Amino acid sequence: MDLAKGVFVAGDQVQIIFGAGLVNDVYEVFAEHNNMKNMSLSDLKTVANKKMNPLQRIIKALSDVFVDIMPGILAAALLTGLSGVLGNLDFVKANDTLYGINRLINISSGAIFGFLPLAVAYSACKRFGGRPILGIVIGCIMLSDSLANAYAAAQGTVEVTTLHIFGMGVALVGFQGGIIVALLMGFVTAKLDIFFEKKVPEVIRLLISPLLTTLVGALLLFTIIGPLGRGLSSGITNALVWMTQNLGVFGYGVFSGLQQLVVITGLHHIFGAIEAQLLADTGRNFLNPLMSVAIIAQGGAVLGYLVMHRKNVKIRELCIPSFISVLFGITEPALFGINLRYRFPIIGGCIGGAMGGVVVYLTNLAAVGFGTTVLPGIALADPAGNGYVNYIIAHGVAIAGGFIMTLALGRFMDKSQGEARAEETKKEAAAQGAPDMSLKAEEAPAEEVFYGYADGELIAMEDVKDDTFANKVLGDGVAVIPSEGKVYAPADGVVTSVFDTKHAVCFASSCGTELLIHIGVDTVNLQGKYFTAHVKDGDAVKKGQLLVEFDKEQIEKAGYDTVIPMIFTDLPEEKTLEKSQPCRLTTAVRAAVVHKA
């Protein structure tokens, strides 16, 4: 392959050489196809989370939990929409076969949503490092037939048994729709599993560890985490309903703007009981159109994100079916697969929902039933006062608002990591007085000089005792056999990357020439031991500034060659590299490496 610069066998390792930058992209794909990400997912998340603030960590973890179960949610959502459409057709109702097929579709679509807490507990346990089967066990406990159904208990149509444990009353009520509880229990179960696996003696670990994890987890579920999760979810729901009843147009806007956040908690099912009570008391249900515009606004956000990434095949494959499910009132695929995952679309969708809610208030729009929204929901709109027309207008405003706001927010919130890093680097360089890294080609000097970067003996790249460097797989350059453990900047520029193991630094000169300074051969295996970095990614540096220190003697005792190659990794064909004669360098006098057009 053209992109692969070389392949070598080193001991029991096969080394495929791609070069700085590209190797990261290749590794992502390689790990994806070989399931390597799952093998070290916990470690990867730990490292990544260190760079995030607490809110980002929560959102990222939430997104990770739903990634694994997204195919099931998406399939169920589309089946729900299909069942809703077929169920309203007279010829389907009149034909036994079509009616039977539609019933099976309805049963299939409802299964995943009925057991969604179990799926969430499984995925959360897996995400936080526990054994997934224990997450499934906890999920089964949450939905056990021995417990009263949560929805029936909320409506008072079932008798609830109460136990007394440690002086506390424990109601035996299931956790149907309890997504927050499932998330918390998945996390707790994972941590309990890890704890008991470490503490229980190996001879009895297989029997005792899962027993203790399940027992302690179940006790926490019914005594602490369950009531806490229910209280949090109910508080959110009650606050939203109170706002619509007491704050007029503002309350309507806030409710429809934030209603989809309740879907994340799983407590949106409780609205069914509230809607039924509204219909019984007033004959009109104002919550249904509010929830409907909130849903379609998230669909608008999905369309906005799709337009921004229309050339990305994977994004199209995810966005299109997610939007279709939104049209039938199912937003879980859109929320967890796209909007919440990429952050800013959820904000755009909430703003669009608020705009639709304002229209609902101003037009006095309401429904005469509940249970369906968006396209099928138009059949429930109260026809009084041009209700059908107002329904369409409100949804048009909501979807347009979600679409436009997502596009607007995406202009400054959807920068790729590389673009963001480049802009940040440029600002940092300017603040520290370094030259502008974005010089145009015609502004670059005809001759660019790079000075010695380490004290010692300068040698040709061909003399390095490593095939990768000697054969110039990564590019041409020079090398130094160091006399001390220090590496300096060879010119003014910016540190584009310091490897986690600190044995290598990627550097870009003020004219944009890219270098890789690699300390030693195979020293990556030391995992950063004996290395101290004095710079970090994005630092602007001056010629001769100390970049990295290393313990030369200890590295050599460990059996590693400490030669330091400096490689021009992206040298255009029209440019040549002129090297000075090999000589011994000193701190004061550094040999020149000339880079000419």
Coordinates of C-alpha atoms in Angstrom, one line a residue:
M1 CA 0.0 0.0 0.0
D2 CA 1.2 3.5 -0.9
L3 CA 0.5 4.8 2.6
A4 CA 2.4 2.1 4.4
K5 CA 6.0 3.3 4.4
G6 CA 7.5 -0.1 5.4
V7 CA 7.1 -3.4 7.3
F8 CA 9.7 -4.9 9.6
V9 CA 9.9 -7.9 11.9
A10 CA 11.5 -7.1 15.3
G11 CA 11.8 -10.1 17.5
D12 CA 8.2 -11.4 17.9
Q13 CA 6.7 -8.2 16.7
V14 CA 5.5 -7.2 13.2
Q15 CA 6.0 -3.4 12.8
I16 CA 4.0 -1.6 10.1
I17 CA 5.3 1.9 9.6
F18 CA 2.9 4.7 8.7
G19 CA 4.5 7.8 10.2
A20 CA 3.4 10.5 12.7
G21 CA -0.2 11.6 12.4
L22 CA -1.4 9.0 9.9
V23 CA -0.6 6.2 12.3
N24 CA -3.3 7.4 14.7
D25 CA -6.0 7.3 12.0
V26 CA -4.9 3.8 10.9
Y27 CA -4.8 2.5 14.4
E28 CA -8.4 3.7 15.0
V29 CA -9.6 1.6 12.1
F30 CA -7.4 -1.3 12.9
A31 CA -8.6 -1.4 16.5
E32 CA -12.2 -1.1 15.4
H33 CA -12.0 -4.1 13.1
N34 CA -10.0 -6.3 15.5
N35 CA -12.1 -5.6 18.6
M36 CA -9.0 -4.1 20.3
K37 CA -11.0 -1.1 21.5
N38 CA -13.2 -3.4 23.7
M39 CA -10.1 -5.0 25.2
S40 CA -8.8 -1.8 26.7
L41 CA -11.9 0.3 26.7
S42 CA -11.8 1.1 30.4
D43 CA -8.2 2.4 30.2
L44 CA -8.9 4.4 27.1
K45 CA -11.9 6.0 28.8
T46 CA -9.9 6.8 31.9
V47 CA -7.3 8.7 29.9
A48 CA -9.8 10.5 27.7
N49 CA -11.9 11.6 30.8
K50 CA -8.9 13.3 32.3
K51 CA -9.2 15.9 29.6
M52 CA -12.9 16.5 30.1
N53 CA -14.8 18.6 32.6
P54 CA -17.3 16.8 34.8
L55 CA -20.3 17.6 32.6
Q56 CA -18.5 16.4 29.5
R57 CA -17.6 13.2 31.3
I58 CA -21.2 12.5 32.3
I59 CA -22.5 13.2 28.8
K60 CA -19.8 11.1 27.2
A61 CA -20.4 8.2 29.6
L62 CA -24.2 8.4 28.9
S63 CA -23.5 8.3 25.2
D64 CA -21.2 5.4 25.5
V65 CA -23.8 3.4 27.4
F66 CA -26.3 3.7 24.6
V67 CA -24.0 3.1 21.7
D68 CA -24.0 -0.7 22.2
I69 CA -27.8 -0.9 22.5
M70 CA -28.6 1.6 19.8
P71 CA -29.3 -1.0 17.0
G72 CA -32.1 -2.5 19.2
I73 CA -33.6 0.8 20.0
L74 CA -33.5 1.9 16.4
A75 CA -35.2 -1.3 15.2
A76 CA -37.9 -1.0 17.9
A77 CA -38.5 2.6 17.1
L78 CA -39.0 2.0 13.4
L79 CA -41.3 -1.0 14.1
T80 CA -43.3 1.2 16.5
G81 CA -43.8 3.8 13.8
L82 CA -44.8 1.1 11.3
S83 CA -47.2 -0.5 13.7
G84 CA -48.8 2.9 14.4
V85 CA -49.4 3.6 10.8
L86 CA -50.8 0.1 10.0
G87 CA -53.0 0.2 13.0
N88 CA -54.9 3.2 11.7
L89 CA -55.7 1.7 8.3
D90 CA -59.1 0.2 8.0
F91 CA -58.1 -2.5 5.5
V92 CA -55.5 -3.8 7.9
K93 CA -58.1 -4.0 10.7
A94 CA -60.5 -5.8 8.4
N95 CA -58.0 -8.4 7.2
D96 CA -57.1 -11.2 9.7
T97 CA -53.7 -11.9 8.3
L98 CA -52.6 -8.2 8.1
Y99 CA -54.1 -7.6 11.5
G100 CA -52.1 -10.5 12.9
I101 CA -48.9 -9.4 11.3
N102 CA -49.4 -5.9 12.7
R103 CA -50.0 -7.3 16.2
L104 CA -46.7 -9.2 16.0
I105 CA -44.9 -6.1 14.8
N106 CA -46.4 -4.2 17.8
I107 CA -45.3 -6.9 20.2
S108 CA -41.8 -6.8 18.7
S109 CA -41.5 -3.1 18.8
G110 CA -42.6 -2.8 22.5
A111 CA -40.2 -5.5 23.7
I112 CA -37.0 -3.4 23.8
F113 CA -38.7 -0.4 25.4
G114 CA -40.3 -2.6 28.0
F115 CA -36.9 -4.1 28.9
L116 CA -34.9 -1.0 28.3
P117 CA -33.7 -0.7 31.9
L118 CA -32.2 -4.2 31.6
A119 CA -30.4 -3.2 28.4
V120 CA -29.1 0.0 30.0
A121 CA -27.9 -1.8 33.2
Y122 CA -26.1 -4.3 31.0
S123 CA -24.4 -1.7 28.8
A124 CA -23.5 0.6 31.8
C125 CA -22.0 -2.3 33.7
K126 CA -19.9 -3.1 30.6
R127 CA -18.9 0.5 30.0
F128 CA -17.6 0.9 33.6
G129 CA -15.5 -2.2 33.6
G130 CA -17.8 -4.8 35.2
R131 CA -18.9 -8.2 33.8
P132 CA -21.9 -7.5 31.6
I133 CA -23.8 -10.6 32.7
L134 CA -24.0 -9.1 36.2
G135 CA -25.5 -6.0 34.7
I136 CA -28.1 -8.2 33.1
V137 CA -28.8 -9.9 36.5
I138 CA -29.4 -6.5 38.1
G139 CA -31.7 -5.5 35.2
C140 CA -33.7 -8.7 35.6
I141 CA -34.1 -7.8 39.3
M142 CA -35.4 -4.3 38.4
L143 CA -38.1 -5.8 36.2
S144 CA -38.9 -8.9 38.2
D145 CA -42.5 -10.2 38.0
S146 CA -42.3 -10.4 41.8
L147 CA -42.5 -6.6 42.0
A148 CA -45.5 -4.4 41.3
N149 CA -45.5 -2.8 37.9
A150 CA -44.2 0.8 38.3
Y151 CA -46.8 2.3 36.0
A152 CA -49.7 0.5 37.6
A153 CA -48.4 1.5 41.0
A154 CA -48.2 5.1 40.0
Q155 CA -51.9 5.0 39.0
G156 CA -52.9 3.1 42.1
T157 CA -54.3 0.1 40.3
V158 CA -52.1 -2.5 42.0
E159 CA -51.4 -3.3 45.6
V160 CA -47.8 -2.6 46.7
T161 CA -46.1 -4.8 49.3
T162 CA -43.8 -3.0 51.7
L163 CA -40.9 -4.6 53.5
H164 CA -39.0 -3.2 56.6
I165 CA -35.2 -3.5 56.3
F166 CA -32.9 -1.8 58.8
G167 CA -35.9 0.2 60.0
M168 CA -36.6 1.5 56.5
G169 CA -39.8 0.8 54.5
V170 CA -38.9 -0.8 51.1
A171 CA -41.7 -0.8 48.6
L172 CA -41.6 -3.7 46.2
V173 CA -42.2 -1.7 43.0
G174 CA -40.5 -2.5 39.7
F175 CA -38.4 0.0 37.8
Q176 CA -40.1 0.0 34.4
G177 CA -38.9 3.2 32.6
G178 CA -36.2 3.7 35.3
I179 CA -33.4 4.7 33.0
I180 CA -31.6 6.8 35.6
V181 CA -31.8 4.0 38.1
A182 CA -30.5 1.6 35.6
L183 CA -27.6 3.8 34.7
L184 CA -26.7 4.2 38.4
M185 CA -27.0 0.5 39.1
G186 CA -24.9 -0.4 36.1
F187 CA -22.2 1.8 37.4
V188 CA -22.5 0.5 41.0
T189 CA -22.6 -3.1 39.8
A190 CA -19.4 -2.6 37.8
K191 CA -17.6 -1.1 40.7
L192 CA -18.8 -3.8 43.1
D193 CA -17.7 -6.5 40.7
I194 CA -14.2 -5.0 40.4
F195 CA -14.0 -4.6 44.2
F196 CA -15.0 -8.2 45.1
E197 CA -12.8 -9.6 42.3
K198 CA -9.8 -8.0 43.9
K199 CA -10.7 -8.8 47.5
V200 CA -12.2 -12.3 47.4
P201 CA -9.5 -15.1 47.6
E202 CA -9.0 -16.8 44.2
V203 CA -10.0 -20.3 45.5
I204 CA -13.6 -19.2 46.2
R205 CA -13.8 -16.1 43.9
L206 CA -15.9 -17.8 41.1
L207 CA -18.7 -18.5 43.6
I208 CA -18.5 -15.7 46.2
S209 CA -17.6 -12.6 44.1
P210 CA -20.7 -12.6 41.8
L211 CA -22.8 -13.6 44.8
L212 CA -21.7 -10.6 46.9
T213 CA -21.9 -8.3 43.9
T214 CA -25.5 -9.3 43.2
L215 CA -26.6 -9.3 46.9
V216 CA -25.1 -5.9 47.8
G217 CA -26.3 -4.5 44.5
A218 CA -29.9 -5.6 45.1
L219 CA -29.8 -4.1 48.6
L220 CA -28.5 -0.8 47.3
L221 CA -31.1 -0.9 44.5
F222 CA -34.1 -1.1 46.9
T223 CA -32.8 1.0 49.8
I224 CA -30.7 3.8 48.3
I225 CA -30.2 4.0 44.6
G226 CA -33.8 3.2 43.5
P227 CA -35.5 5.8 45.7
L228 CA -32.7 8.3 44.8
G229 CA -33.2 7.7 41.1
R230 CA -36.9 7.8 41.3
G231 CA -36.8 11.0 43.3
L232 CA -34.5 12.7 40.8
S233 CA -36.6 11.6 37.8
S234 CA -39.9 12.6 39.5
G235 CA -38.6 15.9 40.5
I236 CA -37.7 16.7 36.9
T237 CA -41.1 15.6 35.6
N238 CA -43.1 17.5 38.3
A239 CA -41.1 20.7 37.8
L240 CA -41.8 20.7 34.0
V241 CA -45.5 20.1 34.5
W242 CA -45.7 22.8 37.1
M243 CA -44.1 25.3 34.8
T244 CA -46.7 24.7 32.1
Q245 CA -49.5 25.3 34.5
N246 CA -48.2 28.4 36.2
L247 CA -45.8 30.3 33.9
G248 CA -47.9 30.8 30.8
V249 CA -46.0 31.1 27.5
F250 CA -42.7 30.9 29.3
G251 CA -43.8 27.6 30.9
Y252 CA -44.9 26.1 27.6
G253 CA -41.6 27.1 26.0
V254 CA -39.5 25.7 28.8
F255 CA -41.5 22.4 28.9
S256 CA -41.3 21.7 25.2
G257 CA -37.6 22.8 25.2
L258 CA -36.6 20.5 28.0
Q259 CA -39.2 17.7 27.6
Q260 CA -36.8 15.5 25.6
L261 CA -34.3 15.6 28.4
V262 CA -36.9 13.7 30.4
V263 CA -36.8 11.0 27.8
I264 CA -33.2 10.4 28.8
T265 CA -34.4 9.6 32.3
G266 CA -37.1 7.2 31.1
L267 CA -39.7 9.1 33.1
H268 CA -41.6 10.4 30.0
H269 CA -43.9 7.4 30.3
I270 CA -45.3 8.9 33.4
F271 CA -46.8 11.7 31.3
G272 CA -49.4 9.1 30.1
A273 CA -51.0 9.1 33.5
I274 CA -50.9 12.9 33.6
E275 CA -52.4 13.2 30.1
A276 CA -55.2 10.8 31.0
Q277 CA -56.0 12.9 34.1
L278 CA -56.1 16.1 32.0
L279 CA -58.5 14.5 29.5
A280 CA -60.7 13.3 32.4
D281 CA -60.8 16.8 34.0
T282 CA -60.9 19.1 31.0
G283 CA -61.4 17.1 27.9
R284 CA -58.3 18.6 26.4
N285 CA -54.7 17.5 26.6
F286 CA -52.2 20.4 26.1
L287 CA -49.2 18.2 26.9
N288 CA -49.5 16.0 23.8
P289 CA -48.7 18.8 21.3
L290 CA -45.9 20.2 23.5
M291 CA -44.2 16.8 23.6
S292 CA -44.8 16.4 19.8
V293 CA -43.1 19.6 18.9
A294 CA -40.2 18.8 21.3
I295 CA -39.8 15.5 19.4
I296 CA -39.9 16.9 15.9
A297 CA -37.4 19.6 16.9
Q298 CA -34.9 16.9 17.8
G299 CA -35.6 15.6 14.3
G300 CA -34.7 19.0 12.9
A301 CA -31.5 18.9 14.8
V302 CA -30.7 15.5 13.3
L303 CA -31.3 17.0 9.8
G304 CA -29.0 19.9 10.7
Y305 CA -26.2 17.6 11.7
L306 CA -26.8 15.4 8.6
V307 CA -26.4 18.5 6.3
M308 CA -23.2 19.4 8.1
H309 CA -21.8 15.9 7.6
R310 CA -23.6 14.9 4.4
K311 CA -20.4 13.5 2.9
N312 CA -19.9 11.1 5.8
V313 CA -21.5 7.7 4.9
K314 CA -21.7 6.5 8.5
I315 CA -23.4 9.7 9.6
R316 CA -25.9 9.4 6.8
E317 CA -26.6 5.7 7.8
L318 CA -27.3 6.8 11.4
C319 CA -29.2 10.1 10.8
I320 CA -31.7 9.0 8.1
P321 CA -33.3 6.1 10.0
S322 CA -33.2 8.1 13.2
F323 CA -35.1 11.0 11.6
I324 CA -37.6 8.5 10.2
S325 CA -38.3 7.2 13.7
V326 CA -38.7 10.8 14.9
L327 CA -41.6 11.2 12.4
F328 CA -43.5 8.5 14.3
G329 CA -42.8 9.9 17.7
I330 CA -39.7 7.9 18.7
T331 CA -36.6 9.9 19.6
E332 CA -34.3 7.5 21.4
P333 CA -32.3 6.7 18.3
A334 CA -31.9 10.4 17.5
L335 CA -31.2 11.4 21.1
F336 CA -28.7 8.8 22.1
G337 CA -27.2 8.1 18.7
I338 CA -26.7 11.6 17.5
N339 CA -27.9 14.6 19.4
L340 CA -26.6 13.8 22.9
R341 CA -23.6 12.1 21.5
Y342 CA -22.4 15.2 19.6
R343 CA -23.6 17.6 22.2
F344 CA -24.6 20.7 20.2
P345 CA -27.5 19.1 18.3
I346 CA -29.3 18.4 21.6
I347 CA -29.1 22.1 22.4
G348 CA -30.4 23.1 18.9
G349 CA -33.2 20.6 19.2
C350 CA -34.2 22.0 22.7
I351 CA -34.3 25.5 21.3
G352 CA -36.4 24.4 18.4
G353 CA -38.8 22.6 20.8
A354 CA -39.1 25.8 22.9
M355 CA -40.0 27.7 19.7
G356 CA -42.7 25.2 18.8
G357 CA -44.0 25.3 22.4
V358 CA -44.6 29.1 22.1
V359 CA -46.7 28.5 19.0
V360 CA -48.7 25.8 20.9
Y361 CA -49.5 28.4 23.6
L362 CA -50.3 31.2 21.2
T363 CA -52.7 29.1 19.1
N364 CA -54.2 27.3 22.2
L365 CA -53.4 24.0 20.5
A366 CA -54.4 20.8 22.4
A367 CA -55.2 17.1 21.7
V368 CA -58.3 15.1 22.4
G369 CA -56.3 11.9 23.2
F370 CA -52.8 10.7 23.9
G371 CA -50.4 8.0 22.9
T372 CA -49.2 9.2 19.5
T373 CA -47.3 12.2 18.3
V374 CA -45.8 13.9 15.2
L375 CA -47.3 12.4 12.0
P376 CA -49.8 10.0 13.5
G377 CA -50.5 12.5 16.3
I378 CA -52.2 15.0 13.9
A379 CA -55.2 12.7 14.1
L380 CA -55.5 13.6 17.9
A381 CA -55.3 17.3 17.4
D382 CA -58.4 19.2 18.6
P383 CA -59.9 20.6 15.4
A384 CA -61.4 23.6 17.2
G385 CA -59.8 27.0 16.2
N386 CA -58.1 25.5 13.1
G387 CA -56.4 22.9 15.2
Y388 CA -55.0 20.9 12.3
V389 CA -53.5 23.9 10.7
N390 CA -52.0 25.1 13.9
Y391 CA -50.6 21.6 14.5
I392 CA -48.7 21.7 11.2
I393 CA -47.5 25.3 11.8
A394 CA -46.2 24.5 15.3
H395 CA -44.3 21.4 14.0
G396 CA -43.0 23.4 11.1
V397 CA -41.6 26.1 13.4
A398 CA -40.1 23.4 15.7
I399 CA -38.3 21.4 13.0
A400 CA -37.1 24.5 11.3
G401 CA -35.9 25.9 14.7
G402 CA -34.0 22.7 15.5
F403 CA -32.5 22.6 12.1
I404 CA -31.3 26.2 11.9
M405 CA -30.1 26.4 15.5
T406 CA -28.1 23.2 15.0
L407 CA -26.4 24.6 11.9
A408 CA -25.7 27.9 13.8
L409 CA -24.3 26.2 16.9
G410 CA -22.3 23.8 14.7
R411 CA -20.4 26.7 13.1
F412 CA -18.4 27.1 16.3
M413 CA -19.0 23.9 18.2
D414 CA -18.5 21.3 15.6
K415 CA -14.8 21.8 14.8
S416 CA -12.9 18.6 14.3
Q417 CA -10.3 17.9 16.9
G418 CA -7.5 18.7 14.4
E419 CA -9.0 22.0 13.4
A420 CA -9.5 23.0 17.0
R421 CA -6.0 22.0 18.0
A422 CA -4.5 23.9 15.0
E423 CA -6.4 27.1 15.9
E424 CA -5.5 26.8 19.6
T425 CA -1.8 26.2 18.6
K426 CA -1.8 29.2 16.4
K427 CA -3.2 31.4 19.2
E428 CA -0.7 30.1 21.7
A429 CA 2.1 30.6 19.3
A430 CA 1.1 34.2 18.7
A431 CA 0.7 34.9 22.4
Q432 CA 4.2 33.6 23.0
G433 CA 5.7 35.6 20.2
A434 CA 6.4 32.7 17.8
P435 CA 6.2 33.4 14.0
D436 CA 2.9 32.7 12.3
M437 CA 2.7 29.0 11.4
S438 CA 0.3 29.7 8.5
L439 CA 2.8 31.2 6.0
K440 CA 1.8 30.8 2.4
A441 CA 4.1 28.8 0.2
E442 CA 5.3 31.9 -1.7
E443 CA 6.1 33.6 1.6
A444 CA 8.4 30.7 2.8
P445 CA 12.2 31.5 2.5
A446 CA 14.3 29.9 -0.2
E447 CA 16.5 28.4 2.5
E448 CA 15.5 27.3 5.9
V449 CA 18.1 26.3 8.5
F450 CA 17.7 23.8 11.3
Y451 CA 20.4 23.8 14.0
G452 CA 21.8 21.0 16.1
Y453 CA 19.3 19.6 18.6
A454 CA 21.5 17.5 20.9
D455 CA 25.2 17.5 22.1
G456 CA 27.1 14.6 20.6
E457 CA 28.3 13.2 17.3
L458 CA 26.3 14.0 14.2
I459 CA 25.9 10.9 11.9
A460 CA 24.1 10.2 8.7
M461 CA 20.6 8.6 8.9
E462 CA 22.0 5.6 7.0
D463 CA 24.3 4.8 9.9
V464 CA 21.5 4.4 12.5
K465 CA 21.3 0.8 13.6
D466 CA 17.6 0.4 12.9
D467 CA 16.1 -0.5 9.5
T468 CA 13.2 1.9 9.9
F469 CA 15.5 4.9 10.3
A470 CA 18.4 3.7 8.1
N471 CA 16.1 3.0 5.2
K472 CA 14.4 6.4 5.7
V473 CA 11.0 4.8 6.0
L474 CA 9.7 7.8 7.9
G475 CA 11.7 10.3 5.8
D476 CA 15.2 11.7 5.4
G477 CA 17.1 13.5 8.1
V478 CA 20.1 13.2 10.4
A479 CA 20.9 11.6 13.7
V480 CA 23.0 12.3 16.8
I481 CA 24.8 9.9 19.1
P482 CA 24.3 11.9 22.3
S483 CA 26.9 12.8 24.9
E484 CA 24.2 13.9 27.4
G485 CA 20.5 13.4 27.9
K486 CA 19.0 16.6 26.5
V487 CA 17.2 17.4 23.3
Y488 CA 16.7 21.0 22.1
A489 CA 14.5 22.8 19.6
P490 CA 16.3 22.9 16.2
A491 CA 14.5 26.1 15.2
D492 CA 11.7 28.5 16.1
G493 CA 8.3 26.8 15.9
V494 CA 5.6 24.9 17.7
V495 CA 5.5 21.5 19.4
T496 CA 2.7 19.7 17.6
S497 CA 2.8 16.6 19.7
V498 CA 4.7 15.0 22.6
F499 CA 4.2 11.3 22.7
D500 CA 2.6 9.9 25.8
T501 CA 5.8 7.9 26.3
K502 CA 7.9 11.1 26.0
H503 CA 10.5 9.4 23.8
A504 CA 9.5 11.4 20.7
V505 CA 8.4 14.9 19.8
C506 CA 6.7 16.1 16.7
F507 CA 7.7 19.7 15.8
A508 CA 6.7 22.2 13.1
S509 CA 9.0 25.1 12.2
S510 CA 7.8 28.7 11.8
C511 CA 7.5 28.0 8.0
G512 CA 5.5 24.8 8.6
T513 CA 8.2 22.2 8.0
E514 CA 7.4 19.1 10.0
L515 CA 10.0 17.2 12.0
L516 CA 10.0 14.1 14.2
I517 CA 12.8 13.9 16.9
H518 CA 12.9 10.3 18.1
I519 CA 15.0 9.6 21.2
G520 CA 16.5 6.1 21.0
V521 CA 15.5 2.9 19.2
D522 CA 12.5 0.9 20.4
T523 CA 12.5 3.1 23.6
V524 CA 8.7 3.3 23.3
N525 CA 8.8 0.1 25.3
L526 CA 10.0 2.0 28.3
Q527 CA 6.6 3.6 28.6
G528 CA 8.0 7.0 29.6
K529 CA 10.5 5.7 32.2
Y530 CA 13.7 7.7 32.3
F531 CA 12.1 10.6 30.2
T532 CA 11.0 14.0 31.3
A533 CA 9.2 16.4 28.9
H534 CA 9.7 20.1 29.4
V535 CA 7.1 21.1 26.7
K536 CA 3.5 20.0 25.9
D537 CA 1.4 19.9 22.8
G538 CA 0.9 23.3 21.3
D539 CA 3.8 25.0 23.0
A540 CA 5.6 27.7 20.9
V541 CA 9.4 27.3 21.3
K542 CA 12.6 29.1 20.4
K543 CA 15.7 27.7 18.8
G544 CA 17.8 26.0 21.4
Q545 CA 15.0 25.6 24.0
L546 CA 15.1 22.4 26.0
L547 CA 12.4 20.0 24.9
V548 CA 13.1 16.7 26.7
E549 CA 15.6 15.3 29.2
F550 CA 16.4 11.6 29.5
D551 CA 18.6 9.4 31.6
K552 CA 21.1 8.3 29.0
E553 CA 22.9 5.9 31.3
Q554 CA 19.8 4.1 32.6
I555 CA 18.4 3.7 29.1
E556 CA 21.6 2.2 27.8
K557 CA 21.7 -0.1 30.8
A558 CA 18.3 -1.3 29.9
G559 CA 19.7 -2.4 26.6
Y560 CA 18.5 0.4 24.3
D561 CA 20.4 2.4 21.7
T562 CA 20.2 6.1 22.6
V563 CA 20.8 7.5 19.1
I564 CA 18.5 10.5 18.3
P565 CA 17.3 10.7 14.7
M566 CA 15.7 14.0 13.5
I567 CA 13.4 13.2 10.5
F568 CA 11.8 15.4 8.0
T569 CA 8.5 13.6 7.8
D570 CA 6.7 15.6 5.1
L571 CA 9.4 16.9 2.8
P572 CA 8.0 17.9 -0.6
E573 CA 9.6 16.4 -3.7
E574 CA 10.7 19.8 -5.0
K575 CA 12.8 20.5 -1.9
T576 CA 16.1 18.9 -0.9
L577 CA 17.9 18.4 2.3
E578 CA 21.5 19.5 2.5
K579 CA 23.5 18.2 5.5
S580 CA 26.6 19.5 7.1
Q581 CA 29.6 17.2 7.5
P582 CA 29.5 14.9 10.5
C583 CA 31.1 16.7 13.5
R584 CA 31.1 16.8 17.2
L585 CA 28.5 19.3 18.5
T586 CA 28.7 21.5 21.6
T587 CA 26.0 23.4 23.3
A588 CA 27.3 26.7 21.9
V589 CA 28.0 25.6 18.3
R590 CA 25.4 23.5 16.5
A591 CA 25.8 22.0 13.0
A592 CA 23.4 23.3 10.4
V593 CA 20.9 21.3 8.5
V594 CA 19.8 23.3 5.4
H595 CA 16.4 22.9 3.8
K596 CA 16.3 24.5 0.4
A597 CA 13.8 25.0 -2.4

